[in-house]
Amino acid sequence: MERQSSWVKKTTGAMTITCLMLLPLLLLVTQSAFNTSLDRLLPHGIRARIGWKDGSLTPRDDDDDDKLLGGLLSGDFDEASCLSRYDAVSYWKNPSRPPSPHLVAKLRRYEALHKRCGPGTELFEKAIHHLNSSASSNHTAGEPTTDCNYVVWVPSDGLGNRIIALVSTFLYALLNDKVLLLHLTDDFLDLLCEPFPGTSWSLPQDFPVGDLLNIYENPPWTLSNPQNAPYLYLHLTHDQRFSAHGFFCEDSQLLLRSFQWLLLRSNQYFVPALFRSSVYEKELKLMFSEADVFYHLGRYLLHPTNSVWGYITRYYHAYLADAEQIVGLQIRVFRSAPISSDQMLAQILNCSWQEGLLPQVIIEGAMNSSRWRRNKPKAVLLTTLYSGYYERLRSMYNEHPTVDGEVIAVHQPSHEEKQHTEERNHNKKALMEMYLLSFCDVLVTSGYSTFGYVPQGLSGLRPWILMRPDGGGESVNCRRAVSTEPCFHAPMGYWCIGERKRKEGEEEEVMRLVGKCEDVAGGLKLVS
Ligand code: GDP
């Protein structure tokens, strides 16, 4: 071991010197150096219209506009502090859809509000003081008592669940001019960059309400008990035992505006329910013209930190960048809907072959060499907790030719075997894989899985959803999603979902955006 490492050091040293000597020459001949030197030669105006996407010259209308996602992102950040913020766009495959001018304006206003009221400001200290001393507050529907009102996101379940709930809570905050703060647990630290310039979304550690993760067991103030409350606890998880069921009722929505402090725990994508409330109808129509809430708000909020971005980009360039096409395959098996690995693999292959996503293999007979197409391989990016699927898929495509001569390379970044949401590094890998999946050309995801909703939403791709055995998986292998939006799994138990004060025959446009999920019976999703 020792000898090997000193050999490695010497060889590395010699290689470094050789590389340094050859560097000028390399700079002249390599593709990237060609780009760099050409970049220097180009007049500024032309440079701005050319991107270096995938190492090739790609004409772009406006580089800055591209980088800021059509104005979705603020330009007020130091790029180096969070490389993914402005870089991720060069990895997503389909052309960006611009946000509406109304959404852009709303985000800029929100950023100003967050900066004015965020942690460390005088107004924040005042709000904390108010929280400590306001046990006798009276609340009137629709009337916020101060400028600075807060909604604290409390995490629940795995990373996918957390992220969809976070995006939903942010939309709720945007709609109500509330400041979003995150109760960041140790397992969630160093995953995502700060999304709002010049401030922080992290709830300070000395926040006076303690034990936020367990508050649901006996919350002192909820929607059913709002009198004289300094804050309200809102429990919006799939498990409705303790739920603030009235949350989606229009009267409640108006009442909640008057509370300076809301603590909200959810593992759900409750956005479709907000679309069903007439309180937000006008505003949502101006903010979103299509079913693309997660697409925009996810790209606005979810920037992997530099350490996670390092994992993502290194893996991408090592295994995926040269592929002709990347097929993302996300496999999730739930204890509540067991399926054998044989059945799962059969379902995946039936779906991929029927839909023409992957080529079939020739099991019998010798390979006809003329069938082998000498082009770049198609890559399968497989993500799952287990290693068995990778071995079997890889062996199948290695041992047998494909009918169309395509070469298939299978890659799996990790196999953690078990969910360990309490471990930060485990969550970093999960985030890395969600992002890598979002860089694919095509997605096949597992029904019911919020893990898969994140890449589908970020990429703006409509995945083929593998149906769960309890959701029709025996008769249908997969269904194409009608939109890229996540599904709100459990709206049934909440009162007032769909309550609308509208005249008979009147069909609002936003209502038409809310439909059924392909993968979850009774679920609601935004549809295009
Ligand atoms: P859901 O349970 O499928 O809805 O998704 P969640 O993300 O909420 O919870 C599942 C958790 O299990 C993830 O957050 C990961 O911690 C882990 N997990 C599940 N599938 C994968 C996978 O393909 N890759 C990695 N790295 N982790 C996974």
Tab-separated table of N, CA, C and O and ligand atoms in Angstrom, residues 157-162 330-332 334 383-385 414 416 418-421 426-427 429-430 433-434 448-452 489, ligand 1:
chain	number	residue	atom	x	y	z
A	157	ASP	N	-40.317	13.423	6.779
A	157	ASP	CA	-39.998	12.281	5.903
A	157	ASP	C	-38.765	12.490	5.008
A	157	ASP	O	-37.918	13.332	5.308
A	158	GLY	N	-38.741	11.705	3.893
A	158	GLY	CA	-37.541	11.669	3.043
A	158	GLY	C	-37.348	12.951	2.238
A	158	GLY	O	-38.191	13.864	2.271
A	159	LEU	N	-36.255	12.982	1.488
A	159	LEU	CA	-35.891	14.215	0.786
A	159	LEU	C	-36.940	14.652	-0.235
A	159	LEU	O	-37.232	15.842	-0.365
A	160	GLY	N	-37.498	13.685	-0.963
A	160	GLY	CA	-38.516	14.033	-1.957
A	160	GLY	C	-39.717	14.671	-1.284
A	160	GLY	O	-40.203	15.726	-1.712
A	161	ASN	N	-40.193	14.038	-0.206
A	161	ASN	CA	-41.328	14.598	0.544
A	161	ASN	C	-41.005	16.000	1.051
A	161	ASN	O	-41.831	16.907	0.989
A	162	ARG	N	-39.805	16.154	1.561
A	162	ARG	CA	-39.429	17.465	2.118
A	162	ARG	C	-39.431	18.531	1.026
A	162	ARG	O	-39.910	19.649	1.236
A	330	GLN	N	-35.787	5.565	-12.472
A	330	GLN	CA	-35.829	5.670	-11.008
A	330	GLN	C	-36.704	4.554	-10.465
A	330	GLN	O	-37.899	4.476	-10.757
A	331	ILE	N	-36.086	3.680	-9.678
A	331	ILE	CA	-36.845	2.529	-9.150
A	331	ILE	C	-37.031	2.691	-7.648
A	331	ILE	O	-36.066	2.855	-6.898
A	332	ARG	N	-38.271	2.642	-7.230
A	332	ARG	CA	-38.585	2.757	-5.803
A	332	ARG	C	-39.579	1.659	-5.468
A	332	ARG	O	-40.617	1.517	-6.153
A	334	PHE	N	-41.952	0.145	-2.444
A	334	PHE	CA	-42.540	0.505	-1.151
A	334	PHE	C	-42.951	-0.746	-0.387
A	334	PHE	O	-43.478	-1.690	-0.980
A	383	THR	N	-31.320	4.896	-10.783
A	383	THR	CA	-31.215	5.259	-9.367
A	383	THR	C	-32.190	4.386	-8.587
A	383	THR	O	-33.353	4.242	-8.958
A	384	THR	N	-31.669	3.790	-7.558
A	384	THR	CA	-32.484	2.973	-6.658
A	384	THR	C	-31.641	2.693	-5.420
A	384	THR	O	-30.413	2.873	-5.442
A	385	LEU	N	-32.287	2.261	-4.362
A	385	LEU	CA	-31.527	1.956	-3.150
A	385	LEU	C	-30.729	0.659	-3.284
A	385	LEU	O	-29.797	0.419	-2.531
A	414	SER	N	-25.220	5.250	-6.802
A	414	SER	CA	-25.076	4.721	-5.434
A	414	SER	C	-26.104	3.629	-5.202
A	414	SER	O	-27.085	3.517	-5.941
A	416	GLU	N	-27.620	2.601	-1.613
A	416	GLU	CA	-27.542	2.779	-0.158
A	416	GLU	C	-28.205	1.637	0.611
A	416	GLU	O	-28.091	1.556	1.817
A	418	LYS	N	-30.659	1.005	2.198
A	418	LYS	CA	-31.764	1.392	3.095
A	418	LYS	C	-31.887	2.898	3.142
A	418	LYS	O	-30.900	3.599	2.973
A	419	GLN	N	-33.106	3.347	3.412
A	419	GLN	CA	-33.314	4.792	3.570
A	419	GLN	C	-32.729	5.255	4.903
A	419	GLN	O	-32.998	4.649	5.941
A	420	HIS	N	-31.895	6.294	4.839
A	420	HIS	CA	-31.327	6.861	6.075
A	420	HIS	C	-31.461	8.364	6.050
A	420	HIS	O	-30.465	9.090	5.999
A	421	THR	N	-32.688	8.822	6.137
A	421	THR	CA	-32.938	10.261	6.024
A	421	THR	C	-32.238	11.053	7.128
A	421	THR	O	-31.956	12.239	6.962
A	426	HIS	N	-26.113	10.723	3.169
A	426	HIS	CA	-27.110	9.930	2.456
A	426	HIS	C	-28.053	10.881	1.686
A	426	HIS	O	-28.367	10.652	0.512
A	427	ASN	N	-28.452	11.955	2.336
A	427	ASN	CA	-29.346	12.925	1.682
A	427	ASN	C	-28.644	13.654	0.537
A	427	ASN	O	-29.262	13.999	-0.467
A	429	LYS	N	-26.407	12.330	-1.384
A	429	LYS	CA	-26.437	11.405	-2.529
A	429	LYS	C	-27.809	11.411	-3.184
A	429	LYS	O	-27.939	11.356	-4.410
A	430	ALA	N	-28.834	11.467	-2.352
A	430	ALA	CA	-30.190	11.481	-2.914
A	430	ALA	C	-30.391	12.738	-3.760
A	430	ALA	O	-30.924	12.677	-4.873
A	433	GLU	N	-28.610	12.471	-7.035
A	433	GLU	CA	-29.290	11.613	-8.009
A	433	GLU	C	-30.546	12.268	-8.578
A	433	GLU	O	-30.867	12.109	-9.748
A	434	MET	N	-31.228	13.016	-7.736
A	434	MET	CA	-32.406	13.738	-8.252
A	434	MET	C	-31.956	14.699	-9.344
A	434	MET	O	-32.584	14.810	-10.399
A	448	TYR	N	-46.049	6.932	-7.228
A	448	TYR	CA	-46.164	7.208	-5.793
A	448	TYR	C	-44.910	7.849	-5.195
A	448	TYR	O	-44.932	8.339	-4.084
A	449	SER	N	-43.790	7.804	-5.915
A	449	SER	CA	-42.541	8.225	-5.293
A	449	SER	C	-42.312	9.721	-5.445
A	449	SER	O	-42.168	10.237	-6.553
A	450	THR	N	-42.217	10.393	-4.307
A	450	THR	CA	-41.941	11.834	-4.348
A	450	THR	C	-40.491	12.082	-4.766
A	450	THR	O	-40.157	13.154	-5.242
A	451	PHE	N	-39.631	11.072	-4.577
A	451	PHE	CA	-38.233	11.160	-5.034
A	451	PHE	C	-38.218	11.442	-6.536
A	451	PHE	O	-37.487	12.298	-7.024
A	452	GLY	N	-39.052	10.722	-7.282
A	452	GLY	CA	-39.101	10.893	-8.736
A	452	GLY	C	-39.776	12.198	-9.162
A	452	GLY	O	-39.503	12.728	-10.234
A	489	HIS	N	-50.769	13.695	-2.936
A	489	HIS	CA	-51.229	12.330	-2.660
A	489	HIS	C	-52.518	12.246	-1.852
A	489	HIS	O	-53.333	11.374	-2.070
B	1	GDP	P1	-40.487	8.527	-1.588
B	1	GDP	O1	-40.496	7.791	-0.291
B	1	GDP	O2	-40.176	7.660	-2.755
B	1	GDP	O3	-41.735	9.315	-1.784
B	1	GDP	O4	-39.259	9.570	-1.577
B	1	GDP	P2	-38.489	10.317	-0.418
B	1	GDP	O5	-37.333	10.987	-1.090
B	1	GDP	O6	-39.386	11.183	0.362
B	1	GDP	O7	-37.941	9.206	0.562
B	1	GDP	C1	-37.172	8.156	0.122
B	1	GDP	C2	-35.735	8.301	0.610
B	1	GDP	O8	-35.071	7.021	0.447
B	1	GDP	C3	-34.897	9.268	-0.202
B	1	GDP	O9	-34.993	10.589	0.232
B	1	GDP	C4	-33.523	8.693	-0.045
B	1	GDP	O10	-33.039	8.984	1.229
B	1	GDP	C5	-33.795	7.202	-0.117
B	1	GDP	N1	-33.858	6.753	-1.527
B	1	GDP	C6	-34.904	6.206	-2.173
B	1	GDP	N2	-34.589	5.935	-3.459
B	1	GDP	C7	-33.321	6.338	-3.624
B	1	GDP	C8	-32.421	6.336	-4.740
B	1	GDP	O11	-32.733	5.926	-5.848
B	1	GDP	N3	-31.185	6.853	-4.528
B	1	GDP	C9	-30.794	7.345	-3.311
B	1	GDP	N4	-29.551	7.820	-3.176
B	1	GDP	N5	-31.606	7.340	-2.238
B	1	GDP	C10	-32.848	6.856	-2.397
